């Protein structure tokens, strides 16, 4: 079993739709959590950190559920430019390793 | 701002050849790492470094060596290339070694597409 698991998708949604991605992690010692965005053939870039209390950045909302060991990303009012792969990222405590999920592919269509 | 610079962008090797992928950052970052990305696998950590002179293995270190003689540079060496090492390689750095901080953003290079025939 992978340490960080995501539904690979693809998610195909129309412009203006709301879409949500989940990610589960298996290591209970995981300490910090992030969502990265990766465009085709490009390097990943940080979308947002995920805080225990949940956090919002414009149309994007991230949630963390430590008890169930999952994090989520909600995108409201989807734009064509949101089409990308979204990577769930987890840092373990007690070490220096950042672990990436395989990513969820999103296509937003006009 | 150069950020994280990776070279080369593309490379084709024959089985058994050796080569070095270069990675340099100009942000005085303490932490540097190498990932490979394969379809359906996500990014997998090869090696990382928490400072000059300090390196350690990640999830998939076999067939790769690294060194960190300076803060700026973190080269990845393929000792004897194999077709299984065909992949996209990313170098990434962050300011501190504190992986637990919620503001520990990773800065990535633009990647190296490596094909081993």
mmCIF file of C-alpha atoms in Angstrom:
data_model
loop_
_atom_site.group_PDB
_atom_site.id
_atom_site.type_symbol
_atom_site.label_atom_id
_atom_site.label_comp_id
_atom_site.label_asym_id
_atom_site.label_seq_id
_atom_site.Cartn_x
_atom_site.Cartn_y
_atom_site.Cartn_z
ATOM 1 C CA UNK A 1 0.000 0.000 0.000
ATOM 2 C CA UNK A 2 1.316 3.450 -0.875
ATOM 3 C CA UNK A 3 1.952 5.820 2.003
ATOM 4 C CA UNK A 4 -0.052 8.581 0.296
ATOM 5 C CA UNK A 5 -2.977 7.587 -1.921
ATOM 6 C CA UNK A 6 -5.090 9.628 -4.289
ATOM 7 C CA UNK A 7 -7.795 8.853 -6.825
ATOM 8 C CA UNK A 8 -5.975 9.329 -10.144
ATOM 9 C CA UNK A 9 -9.133 10.542 -11.904
ATOM 10 C CA UNK A 10 -9.449 12.058 -14.364
ATOM 11 C CA UNK A 11 -12.141 14.377 -13.114
ATOM 12 C CA UNK A 12 -13.908 16.040 -16.045
ATOM 13 C CA UNK A 13 -15.980 19.035 -14.937
ATOM 14 C CA UNK A 14 -17.596 22.018 -16.677
ATOM 15 C CA UNK A 15 -16.504 25.565 -15.995
ATOM 16 C CA UNK A 16 -18.120 26.911 -12.850
ATOM 17 C CA UNK A 17 -18.460 23.514 -11.198
ATOM 18 C CA UNK A 18 -17.310 22.619 -7.709
ATOM 19 C CA UNK A 19 -14.961 19.656 -7.467
ATOM 20 C CA UNK A 20 -13.373 17.925 -4.485
ATOM 21 C CA UNK A 21 -10.354 15.657 -4.179
ATOM 22 C CA UNK A 22 -9.438 13.442 -1.262
ATOM 23 C CA UNK A 23 -6.107 12.017 -0.239
ATOM 24 C CA UNK A 24 -5.370 9.436 2.444
ATOM 25 C CA UNK A 25 -2.099 8.872 4.254
ATOM 26 C CA UNK A 26 -1.062 5.816 6.191
ATOM 27 C CA UNK A 27 1.681 7.081 8.501
ATOM 28 C CA UNK A 28 0.139 8.496 11.658
ATOM 29 C CA UNK A 29 3.424 10.301 12.370
ATOM 30 C CA UNK A 30 2.824 12.558 9.390
ATOM 31 C CA UNK A 31 3.259 16.116 10.517
ATOM 32 C CA UNK A 32 2.482 18.604 7.771
ATOM 33 C CA UNK A 33 0.406 18.494 4.638
ATOM 34 C CA UNK A 34 0.245 20.313 1.336
ATOM 35 C CA UNK A 35 -1.412 20.432 -2.042
ATOM 36 C CA UNK A 36 0.815 21.024 -5.059
ATOM 37 C CA UNK A 37 -0.283 21.667 -8.604
ATOM 38 C CA UNK A 38 1.536 20.252 -11.627
ATOM 39 C CA UNK A 39 0.872 21.293 -15.200
ATOM 40 C CA UNK A 40 1.699 18.893 -18.006
ATOM 41 C CA UNK A 41 5.464 18.339 -18.320
ATOM 42 C CA UNK A 42 6.180 21.086 -15.779
ATOM 43 C CA UNK A 43 7.553 21.093 -12.260
ATOM 44 C CA UNK A 44 5.165 20.913 -9.272
ATOM 45 C CA UNK A 45 4.325 24.184 -7.550
ATOM 46 C CA UNK A 46 2.865 24.730 -4.109
ATOM 47 C CA UNK A 47 -0.866 25.423 -4.209
ATOM 48 C CA UNK A 48 -1.483 25.618 -0.473
ATOM 49 C CA UNK A 49 -0.516 24.251 2.889
ATOM 50 C CA UNK A 50 -3.172 22.366 4.841
ATOM 51 C CA UNK A 51 -3.745 23.416 8.427
ATOM 52 C CA UNK A 52 -5.510 21.441 11.138
ATOM 53 C CA UNK A 53 -8.268 24.022 11.347
ATOM 54 C CA UNK A 54 -8.794 24.020 7.596
ATOM 55 C CA UNK A 55 -7.861 26.926 5.380
ATOM 56 C CA UNK A 56 -9.106 28.782 2.376
ATOM 57 C CA UNK A 57 -7.338 30.649 -0.402
ATOM 58 C CA UNK A 58 -9.777 32.258 -2.804
ATOM 59 C CA UNK A 59 -11.676 29.474 -4.584
ATOM 60 C CA UNK A 60 -9.606 26.758 -2.916
ATOM 61 C CA UNK A 61 -10.350 25.179 0.475
ATOM 62 C CA UNK A 62 -8.199 22.551 2.154
ATOM 63 C CA UNK A 63 -9.222 20.372 5.085
ATOM 64 C CA UNK A 64 -7.312 17.957 7.299
ATOM 65 C CA UNK A 65 -8.851 15.082 9.246
ATOM 66 C CA UNK A 66 -6.163 13.585 11.442
ATOM 67 C CA UNK A 67 -8.443 10.999 13.024
ATOM 68 C CA UNK A 68 -9.303 9.478 9.642
ATOM 69 C CA UNK A 69 -5.938 10.372 8.128
ATOM 70 C CA UNK A 70 -7.120 12.193 5.063
ATOM 71 C CA UNK A 71 -6.880 15.614 3.547
ATOM 72 C CA UNK A 72 -9.144 17.191 0.988
ATOM 73 C CA UNK A 73 -9.088 19.975 -1.578
ATOM 74 C CA UNK A 74 -12.237 21.745 -2.732
ATOM 75 C CA UNK A 75 -12.199 23.936 -5.830
ATOM 76 C CA UNK A 76 -15.200 26.210 -6.332
ATOM 77 C CA UNK A 77 -16.216 27.956 -9.558
ATOM 78 C CA UNK A 78 -13.739 25.942 -11.632
ATOM 79 C CA UNK A 79 -11.827 27.763 -14.365
ATOM 80 C CA UNK A 80 -10.279 26.366 -17.519
ATOM 81 C CA UNK A 81 -6.910 27.314 -16.046
ATOM 82 C CA UNK A 82 -7.502 24.941 -13.114
ATOM 83 C CA UNK A 83 -6.898 21.996 -15.450
ATOM 84 C CA UNK A 84 -3.821 20.286 -14.020
ATOM 85 C CA UNK A 85 -2.721 17.431 -11.805
ATOM 86 C CA UNK A 86 -3.132 17.997 -8.068
ATOM 87 C CA UNK A 87 -0.575 16.340 -5.831
ATOM 88 C CA UNK A 88 -1.165 15.518 -2.198
ATOM 89 C CA UNK A 89 2.045 15.907 -0.175
ATOM 90 C CA UNK A 90 2.903 14.754 3.333
ATOM 91 C CA UNK A 91 5.912 15.409 5.540
ATOM 92 C CA UNK A 92 6.794 12.812 8.116
ATOM 93 C CA UNK A 93 7.885 13.805 11.570
ATOM 94 C CA UNK A 94 11.137 12.482 12.919
ATOM 95 C CA UNK A 95 12.755 12.515 9.510
ATOM 96 C CA UNK A 96 13.402 14.628 6.505
ATOM 97 C CA UNK A 97 11.248 12.970 3.869
ATOM 98 C CA UNK A 98 8.527 14.611 1.856
ATOM 99 C CA UNK A 99 6.183 12.054 0.291
ATOM 100 C CA UNK A 100 4.046 12.762 -2.768
ATOM 101 C CA UNK A 101 0.848 11.099 -3.858
ATOM 102 C CA UNK A 102 0.553 10.031 -7.498
ATOM 103 C CA UNK A 103 -1.781 12.921 -8.250
ATOM 104 C CA UNK A 104 -5.362 13.534 -9.348
ATOM 105 C CA UNK A 105 -5.913 14.757 -12.873
ATOM 106 C CA UNK A 106 -8.506 17.516 -13.405
ATOM 107 C CA UNK A 107 -9.903 18.646 -16.749
ATOM 108 C CA UNK A 108 -12.145 21.709 -16.751
ATOM 109 C CA UNK A 109 -14.135 22.126 -19.957
ATOM 110 C CA UNK A 110 -15.876 25.145 -21.444
ATOM 111 C CA UNK B 1 15.962 35.155 -9.674
ATOM 112 C CA UNK B 2 17.426 31.853 -10.884
ATOM 113 C CA UNK B 3 15.895 29.702 -8.115
ATOM 114 C CA UNK B 4 16.621 26.008 -8.743
ATOM 115 C CA UNK B 5 18.513 25.266 -11.937
ATOM 116 C CA UNK B 6 18.671 21.773 -13.378
ATOM 117 C CA UNK B 7 20.762 20.646 -16.311
ATOM 118 C CA UNK B 8 20.445 19.071 -18.792
ATOM 119 C CA UNK B 9 16.746 19.294 -19.746
ATOM 120 C CA UNK B 10 16.948 16.181 -21.927
ATOM 121 C CA UNK B 11 19.409 13.305 -22.026
ATOM 122 C CA UNK B 12 19.606 9.991 -23.850
ATOM 123 C CA UNK B 13 21.975 7.342 -22.540
ATOM 124 C CA UNK B 14 22.904 3.846 -23.518
ATOM 125 C CA UNK B 15 22.680 1.067 -20.940
ATOM 126 C CA UNK B 16 25.798 1.036 -18.802
ATOM 127 C CA UNK B 17 26.778 4.658 -19.365
ATOM 128 C CA UNK B 18 27.254 6.974 -16.423
ATOM 129 C CA UNK B 19 26.262 10.600 -16.114
ATOM 130 C CA UNK B 20 25.603 13.377 -13.629
ATOM 131 C CA UNK B 21 22.464 15.473 -13.405
ATOM 132 C CA UNK B 22 23.274 18.911 -12.090
ATOM 133 C CA UNK B 23 21.202 20.877 -9.607
ATOM 134 C CA UNK B 24 22.043 24.278 -8.192
ATOM 135 C CA UNK B 25 20.075 26.733 -6.071
ATOM 136 C CA UNK B 26 20.932 30.328 -5.273
ATOM 137 C CA UNK B 27 18.531 30.825 -2.353
ATOM 138 C CA UNK B 28 20.856 29.578 0.417
ATOM 139 C CA UNK B 29 18.485 26.683 1.047
ATOM 140 C CA UNK B 30 19.506 24.124 3.624
ATOM 141 C CA UNK B 31 17.430 21.231 2.278
ATOM 142 C CA UNK B 32 17.835 19.735 -1.208
ATOM 143 C CA UNK B 33 16.383 16.593 -2.711
ATOM 144 C CA UNK B 34 16.057 14.544 -5.875
ATOM 145 C CA UNK B 35 12.837 12.921 -7.104
ATOM 146 C CA UNK B 36 11.971 10.789 -10.057
ATOM 147 C CA UNK B 37 8.500 10.864 -11.586
ATOM 148 C CA UNK B 38 7.065 7.924 -13.480
ATOM 149 C CA UNK B 39 3.536 7.585 -14.913
ATOM 150 C CA UNK B 40 1.065 6.538 -12.233
ATOM 151 C CA UNK B 41 3.745 6.538 -9.524
ATOM 152 C CA UNK B 42 3.953 10.156 -8.501
ATOM 153 C CA UNK B 43 7.234 11.657 -7.387
ATOM 154 C CA UNK B 44 9.473 9.259 -5.489
ATOM 155 C CA UNK B 45 12.324 10.493 -3.326
ATOM 156 C CA UNK B 46 15.759 9.271 -4.407
ATOM 157 C CA UNK B 47 18.172 11.085 -2.063
ATOM 158 C CA UNK B 48 18.081 14.192 0.050
ATOM 159 C CA UNK B 49 20.458 16.463 1.926
ATOM 160 C CA UNK B 50 19.900 18.616 5.003
ATOM 161 C CA UNK B 51 23.097 20.591 4.579
ATOM 162 C CA UNK B 52 26.578 20.606 3.094
ATOM 163 C CA UNK B 53 28.315 17.315 3.777
ATOM 164 C CA UNK B 54 25.095 15.548 4.850
ATOM 165 C CA UNK B 55 23.128 13.229 2.574
ATOM 166 C CA UNK B 56 20.709 10.368 3.084
ATOM 167 C CA UNK B 57 18.678 7.882 1.115
ATOM 168 C CA UNK B 58 15.077 8.288 0.113
ATOM 169 C CA UNK B 59 12.612 5.664 -1.110
ATOM 170 C CA UNK B 60 14.422 4.586 -4.305
ATOM 171 C CA UNK B 61 18.188 5.214 -3.891
ATOM 172 C CA UNK B 62 19.580 2.161 -5.707
ATOM 173 C CA UNK B 63 21.668 3.023 -8.755
ATOM 174 C CA UNK B 64 22.132 6.655 -7.742
ATOM 175 C CA UNK B 65 24.780 8.542 -5.791
ATOM 176 C CA UNK B 66 24.743 12.078 -4.467
ATOM 177 C CA UNK B 67 27.098 14.461 -2.725
ATOM 178 C CA UNK B 68 26.692 17.901 -1.176
ATOM 179 C CA UNK B 69 30.046 19.615 -1.036
ATOM 180 C CA UNK B 70 28.511 23.094 -1.066
ATOM 181 C CA UNK B 71 25.186 24.556 0.032
ATOM 182 C CA UNK B 72 24.368 25.484 -3.559
ATOM 183 C CA UNK B 73 24.993 22.255 -5.476
ATOM 184 C CA UNK B 74 23.468 18.789 -5.224
ATOM 185 C CA UNK B 75 24.432 16.614 -8.213
ATOM 186 C CA UNK B 76 22.838 13.231 -8.869
ATOM 187 C CA UNK B 77 25.071 10.550 -10.392
ATOM 188 C CA UNK B 78 23.903 7.516 -12.314
ATOM 189 C CA UNK B 79 26.703 5.020 -12.026
ATOM 190 C CA UNK B 80 25.640 2.538 -14.720
ATOM 191 C CA UNK B 81 22.423 3.564 -16.425
ATOM 192 C CA UNK B 82 19.650 1.010 -16.846
ATOM 193 C CA UNK B 83 16.396 1.222 -18.841
ATOM 194 C CA UNK B 84 14.498 1.197 -15.514
ATOM 195 C CA UNK B 85 16.023 4.611 -14.815
ATOM 196 C CA UNK B 86 14.170 6.156 -17.744
ATOM 197 C CA UNK B 87 12.148 8.849 -16.027
ATOM 198 C CA UNK B 88 11.692 12.544 -15.379
ATOM 199 C CA UNK B 89 13.989 13.769 -12.610
ATOM 200 C CA UNK B 90 13.259 16.788 -10.431
ATOM 201 C CA UNK B 91 15.541 18.532 -8.006
ATOM 202 C CA UNK B 92 13.856 20.450 -5.195
ATOM 203 C CA UNK B 93 15.025 22.630 -2.335
ATOM 204 C CA UNK B 94 13.577 24.360 0.681
ATOM 205 C CA UNK B 95 14.838 26.901 3.149
ATOM 206 C CA UNK B 96 15.325 24.713 6.198
ATOM 207 C CA UNK B 97 15.629 21.079 7.090
ATOM 208 C CA UNK B 98 12.450 21.309 9.179
ATOM 209 C CA UNK B 99 10.110 19.084 7.189
ATOM 210 C CA UNK B 100 7.440 19.474 9.829
ATOM 211 C CA UNK B 101 6.823 23.147 9.277
ATOM 212 C CA UNK B 102 3.614 23.982 7.486
ATOM 213 C CA UNK B 103 5.348 26.760 5.594
ATOM 214 C CA UNK B 104 8.178 24.562 4.270
ATOM 215 C CA UNK B 105 7.614 25.118 0.584
ATOM 216 C CA UNK B 106 9.589 23.044 -1.908
ATOM 217 C CA UNK B 107 11.028 24.882 -4.891
ATOM 218 C CA UNK B 108 11.489 22.669 -7.931
ATOM 219 C CA UNK B 109 13.799 22.791 -10.897
ATOM 220 C CA UNK B 110 12.256 22.426 -14.333
ATOM 221 C CA UNK B 111 13.154 18.747 -14.608
ATOM 222 C CA UNK B 112 15.352 16.451 -16.687
ATOM 223 C CA UNK B 113 13.810 13.970 -19.108
ATOM 224 C CA UNK B 114 16.160 10.975 -19.156
ATOM 225 C CA UNK B 115 15.872 8.056 -21.560
ATOM 226 C CA UNK B 116 18.070 4.988 -21.217
ATOM 227 C CA UNK B 117 18.157 2.735 -24.260
#
